Amino acid sequence: MHFTSEKRLDDDVLEREFTLGEIPGILWTPASASAPVPLILLGPPPLGLRKVYPRLVARARHAAADGFATATIELPGSGDRPRWPAAEQALADLRRAMEAGKPVTDEIIDALILPLVDKAVPEWRAALDALLSLPEIDGPVGYSGGVISIGIRLAVVEPRIVAAGLFAGSFVPRTMFEEARQVTIPLHVLLQWDDEGNDRQAALDLFDAFGSKEKTLNANMGGHTGVPQSAGDAAAQFFARHLK
């Protein structure tokens, strides 16, 4: 891990950009913390960190106020990372189907999501190795965000993650439902009821499939970007219970 920039935000949050090999990322820590703090991994959408930075930094500031460090990394094929032609083709196929009002087939979903999960999860685990080696960060670790299939895989294979807040709203391959049954950590799942790009029934079926004894579904009226402040507060309370 190589830090490339550092700045202090106006609410006593230290923001540091880093690279892990070819992977860019951002780490936020409470600047005034006197002891190592727990960590929340912020899973970004595959739009590029620069595009979604305002949303990520808002979540990071909220977490820092609660005493948590947060970190995110650029997903494969996103932002300034090398282009990924197969993923671009799968995304184009998805958009064509949706614009034409046609069903999004399992083949399209599998081609878009499964290779992304296979590439992204080992990168997240390598980032976690590096982050936990820093003296200012300690466990336990949480995961927050999407792509939800990445969160599912991480919850299954990464024992250092003890709780996850997952965002419904991305297409989920059928094989991920089987993995969801293996998830046992506490879950807090956010669902926007009127999300135009989400299959609501599939999201409900996925929630039902999770094997966790403690799982909460926070469903709110509104579209993909209409998440109410109360939903963010509820997610913060979830991590406060499980990471402190």
Coordinates of C-alpha atoms in Angstrom, one line a residue:
M1 CA 0.0 0.0 0.0
H2 CA 1.4 3.4 -1.1
F3 CA -0.2 6.6 0.1
T4 CA -0.3 9.2 -2.7
S5 CA -2.1 12.2 -1.0
E6 CA -3.3 13.3 2.4
K7 CA -5.7 16.0 3.5
R8 CA -7.7 16.9 6.6
L9 CA -11.4 17.5 6.0
D10 CA -13.1 20.3 7.9
D11 CA -14.8 17.9 10.4
D12 CA -11.6 16.3 11.8
V13 CA -11.4 13.5 9.3
L14 CA -8.1 12.5 7.7
E15 CA -8.5 11.5 4.0
R16 CA -5.7 9.6 2.3
E17 CA -5.6 8.3 -1.2
F18 CA -3.6 5.2 -1.8
T19 CA -2.7 2.6 -4.4
L20 CA -2.4 -1.1 -3.8
G21 CA -0.5 -2.3 -6.9
E22 CA -2.6 -0.9 -9.7
I23 CA -5.7 -0.5 -7.6
P24 CA -6.6 3.1 -6.4
G25 CA -8.4 3.5 -3.1
I26 CA -9.2 6.0 -0.3
L27 CA -8.9 5.7 3.4
W28 CA -10.7 8.0 5.9
T29 CA -9.9 7.9 9.6
P30 CA -11.0 10.0 12.6
A31 CA -8.0 12.4 12.9
S32 CA -8.3 12.8 16.7
A33 CA -8.6 9.1 17.5
S34 CA -6.2 8.2 20.4
A35 CA -6.4 4.4 19.8
P36 CA -6.8 2.0 16.9
V37 CA -10.4 2.1 15.5
P38 CA -12.6 -0.5 13.8
L39 CA -12.9 -0.5 10.0
I40 CA -15.9 -0.4 7.6
L41 CA -15.2 -1.2 4.0
L42 CA -17.3 0.9 1.7
G43 CA -18.3 -1.0 -1.4
P44 CA -18.8 1.5 -4.3
P45 CA -21.0 1.1 -7.4
P46 CA -19.1 0.3 -10.6
L47 CA -19.2 3.9 -11.8
G48 CA -15.7 5.1 -10.8
L49 CA -14.7 6.6 -7.4
R50 CA -14.5 10.1 -8.8
K51 CA -18.2 10.0 -9.8
V52 CA -19.4 8.6 -6.6
Y53 CA -17.0 10.4 -4.3
P54 CA -19.6 12.8 -2.8
R55 CA -21.7 9.8 -1.6
L56 CA -18.7 7.9 -0.3
V57 CA -17.2 10.8 1.6
A58 CA -20.6 11.6 3.2
R59 CA -20.8 8.0 4.5
A60 CA -17.1 8.2 5.6
R61 CA -17.7 11.4 7.6
H62 CA -20.8 9.8 9.3
A63 CA -18.7 6.8 10.2
A64 CA -15.8 8.8 11.5
A65 CA -18.1 10.7 13.8
D66 CA -19.1 7.3 15.3
G67 CA -15.4 6.4 15.7
F68 CA -14.8 4.2 12.6
A69 CA -12.3 4.2 9.9
T70 CA -13.6 3.6 6.4
A71 CA -11.9 2.6 3.1
T72 CA -12.9 2.0 -0.5
I73 CA -11.2 0.7 -3.6
E74 CA -11.8 1.1 -7.3
L75 CA -13.6 -1.9 -8.8
P76 CA -12.1 -3.7 -11.8
G77 CA -12.8 -1.9 -15.1
S78 CA -14.0 1.2 -13.3
G79 CA -12.6 4.7 -13.0
D80 CA -9.0 5.0 -14.2
R81 CA -8.4 1.3 -14.1
P82 CA -7.7 -0.6 -17.4
R83 CA -10.7 -1.1 -19.6
W84 CA -12.4 -4.5 -19.4
P85 CA -14.0 -5.2 -22.8
A86 CA -16.0 -8.3 -21.6
A87 CA -17.6 -6.3 -18.8
E88 CA -18.4 -3.4 -21.1
Q89 CA -20.1 -5.8 -23.6
A90 CA -22.2 -7.3 -20.8
L91 CA -23.2 -3.8 -19.6
A92 CA -24.1 -2.8 -23.1
D93 CA -26.3 -6.0 -23.5
L94 CA -28.0 -5.1 -20.2
R95 CA -28.8 -1.6 -21.3
R96 CA -30.1 -2.7 -24.6
A97 CA -32.5 -5.1 -23.0
M98 CA -33.7 -2.6 -20.5
E99 CA -34.2 0.2 -23.0
A100 CA -36.1 -2.2 -25.3
G101 CA -38.3 -3.3 -22.4
K102 CA -37.2 -6.9 -22.7
P103 CA -36.4 -9.2 -19.8
V104 CA -32.9 -9.2 -18.5
T105 CA -31.8 -12.8 -19.0
D106 CA -29.8 -14.9 -16.6
E107 CA -27.0 -15.1 -19.2
I108 CA -26.7 -11.3 -19.2
I109 CA -26.7 -11.0 -15.4
D110 CA -24.1 -13.8 -15.1
A111 CA -21.8 -12.3 -17.7
L112 CA -22.0 -8.9 -15.9
I113 CA -21.8 -9.9 -12.3
L114 CA -19.9 -13.2 -11.8
P115 CA -16.6 -12.2 -13.3
L116 CA -16.7 -8.9 -11.4
V117 CA -17.2 -10.8 -8.1
D118 CA -14.4 -13.2 -9.0
K119 CA -12.0 -10.4 -9.6
A120 CA -13.1 -7.9 -7.0
V121 CA -13.3 -10.1 -3.9
P122 CA -9.5 -11.1 -3.9
E123 CA -8.7 -7.4 -4.3
W124 CA -10.8 -6.5 -1.3
R125 CA -9.1 -9.2 0.8
A126 CA -5.7 -7.9 -0.2
A127 CA -6.8 -4.4 0.7
L128 CA -8.0 -5.6 4.0
D129 CA -4.6 -7.2 4.7
A130 CA -2.9 -3.9 4.0
L131 CA -5.4 -1.8 6.0
L132 CA -5.3 -3.9 9.1
S133 CA -1.5 -3.7 9.1
L134 CA -1.8 0.1 9.8
P135 CA -1.3 1.0 13.4
E136 CA -4.4 3.3 13.5
I137 CA -6.8 0.5 12.4
D138 CA -7.9 -2.5 14.3
G139 CA -10.8 -5.0 14.0
P140 CA -13.6 -5.8 14.0
V141 CA -14.4 -5.1 10.3
G142 CA -17.7 -4.4 8.6
Y143 CA -18.7 -4.2 5.0
S144 CA -21.2 -1.6 3.7
G145 CA -22.6 -1.1 0.2
G146 CA -22.9 -2.8 -3.2
V147 CA -22.5 -4.5 -5.6
I148 CA -24.5 -6.8 -3.3
S149 CA -23.1 -9.9 -4.9
I150 CA -19.6 -8.8 -3.9
G151 CA -20.8 -8.3 -0.3
I152 CA -22.3 -11.8 -0.3
R153 CA -19.1 -13.4 -1.5
L154 CA -17.0 -11.4 1.0
A155 CA -19.4 -12.3 3.9
V156 CA -18.9 -16.0 3.0
V157 CA -15.1 -16.2 2.5
E158 CA -13.7 -13.4 4.7
P159 CA -13.9 -14.3 8.4
R160 CA -12.6 -10.9 9.5
I161 CA -15.8 -9.3 8.4
V162 CA -18.3 -9.6 11.3
A163 CA -21.3 -7.6 10.0
A164 CA -22.5 -6.3 6.7
G165 CA -24.8 -3.5 5.5
L166 CA -25.9 -4.4 2.0
F167 CA -27.6 -2.3 -0.7
A168 CA -30.2 -4.1 -2.7
G169 CA -30.5 -2.7 -6.2
S170 CA -28.1 -4.6 -8.4
F171 CA -28.8 -7.7 -10.5
V172 CA -28.0 -10.9 -8.7
P173 CA -27.1 -14.2 -10.4
R174 CA -29.0 -17.2 -9.4
T175 CA -25.9 -18.9 -8.1
M176 CA -25.4 -16.1 -5.6
F177 CA -28.6 -17.2 -3.9
E178 CA -26.9 -20.4 -2.9
E179 CA -24.0 -18.4 -1.5
A180 CA -26.4 -16.2 0.4
R181 CA -27.6 -19.3 2.3
Q182 CA -24.0 -19.6 3.6
V183 CA -24.0 -16.1 5.1
T184 CA -24.2 -16.2 8.9
I185 CA -23.0 -12.8 10.0
P186 CA -25.5 -10.1 11.1
L187 CA -27.0 -8.2 8.1
H188 CA -28.7 -4.9 7.5
V189 CA -30.2 -4.8 4.0
L190 CA -31.4 -1.5 2.5
L191 CA -34.1 -1.7 -0.2
Q192 CA -35.5 1.3 -2.1
W193 CA -39.1 0.0 -2.8
D194 CA -39.5 1.9 -6.1
D195 CA -35.9 1.4 -7.4
E196 CA -36.4 1.5 -11.2
G197 CA -33.3 -0.6 -11.9
N198 CA -34.1 -3.3 -9.3
D199 CA -36.2 -6.4 -9.3
R200 CA -38.0 -5.9 -6.0
Q201 CA -39.2 -9.5 -5.7
A202 CA -35.7 -10.8 -6.4
A203 CA -34.4 -8.6 -3.7
L204 CA -37.0 -9.9 -1.2
D205 CA -36.2 -13.5 -2.2
L206 CA -32.5 -12.8 -1.7
F207 CA -33.2 -11.4 1.8
D208 CA -35.2 -14.6 2.6
A209 CA -32.3 -16.7 1.4
F210 CA -29.7 -15.3 3.7
G211 CA -28.7 -17.8 6.4
S212 CA -28.0 -15.1 9.1
K213 CA -30.0 -15.5 12.3
E214 CA -29.9 -11.7 12.7
K215 CA -31.0 -9.9 9.5
T216 CA -32.9 -6.7 9.1
L217 CA -34.6 -5.4 6.0
N218 CA -34.9 -1.6 5.9
A219 CA -37.3 -0.8 3.0
N220 CA -38.2 2.7 2.1
M221 CA -40.5 4.2 -0.6
G222 CA -38.6 6.0 -3.4
G223 CA -36.2 5.4 -6.3
H224 CA -32.5 4.4 -6.3
T225 CA -31.2 7.8 -5.2
G226 CA -34.0 8.7 -2.8
V227 CA -32.6 7.0 0.3
P228 CA -33.9 8.9 3.4
Q229 CA -31.6 10.1 6.1
S230 CA -33.3 7.8 8.6
A231 CA -32.1 4.8 6.6
G232 CA -28.5 6.0 6.9
D233 CA -29.0 6.5 10.7
A234 CA -30.3 3.0 11.1
A235 CA -27.3 1.6 9.2
A236 CA -25.0 3.6 11.5
Q237 CA -26.7 2.2 14.6
F238 CA -26.3 -1.3 13.1
F239 CA -22.5 -1.0 12.8
A240 CA -22.3 0.7 16.2
R241 CA -23.9 -2.4 17.8
H242 CA -21.6 -4.9 16.0
L243 CA -18.3 -3.1 15.7
K244 CA -17.9 -1.5 19.2

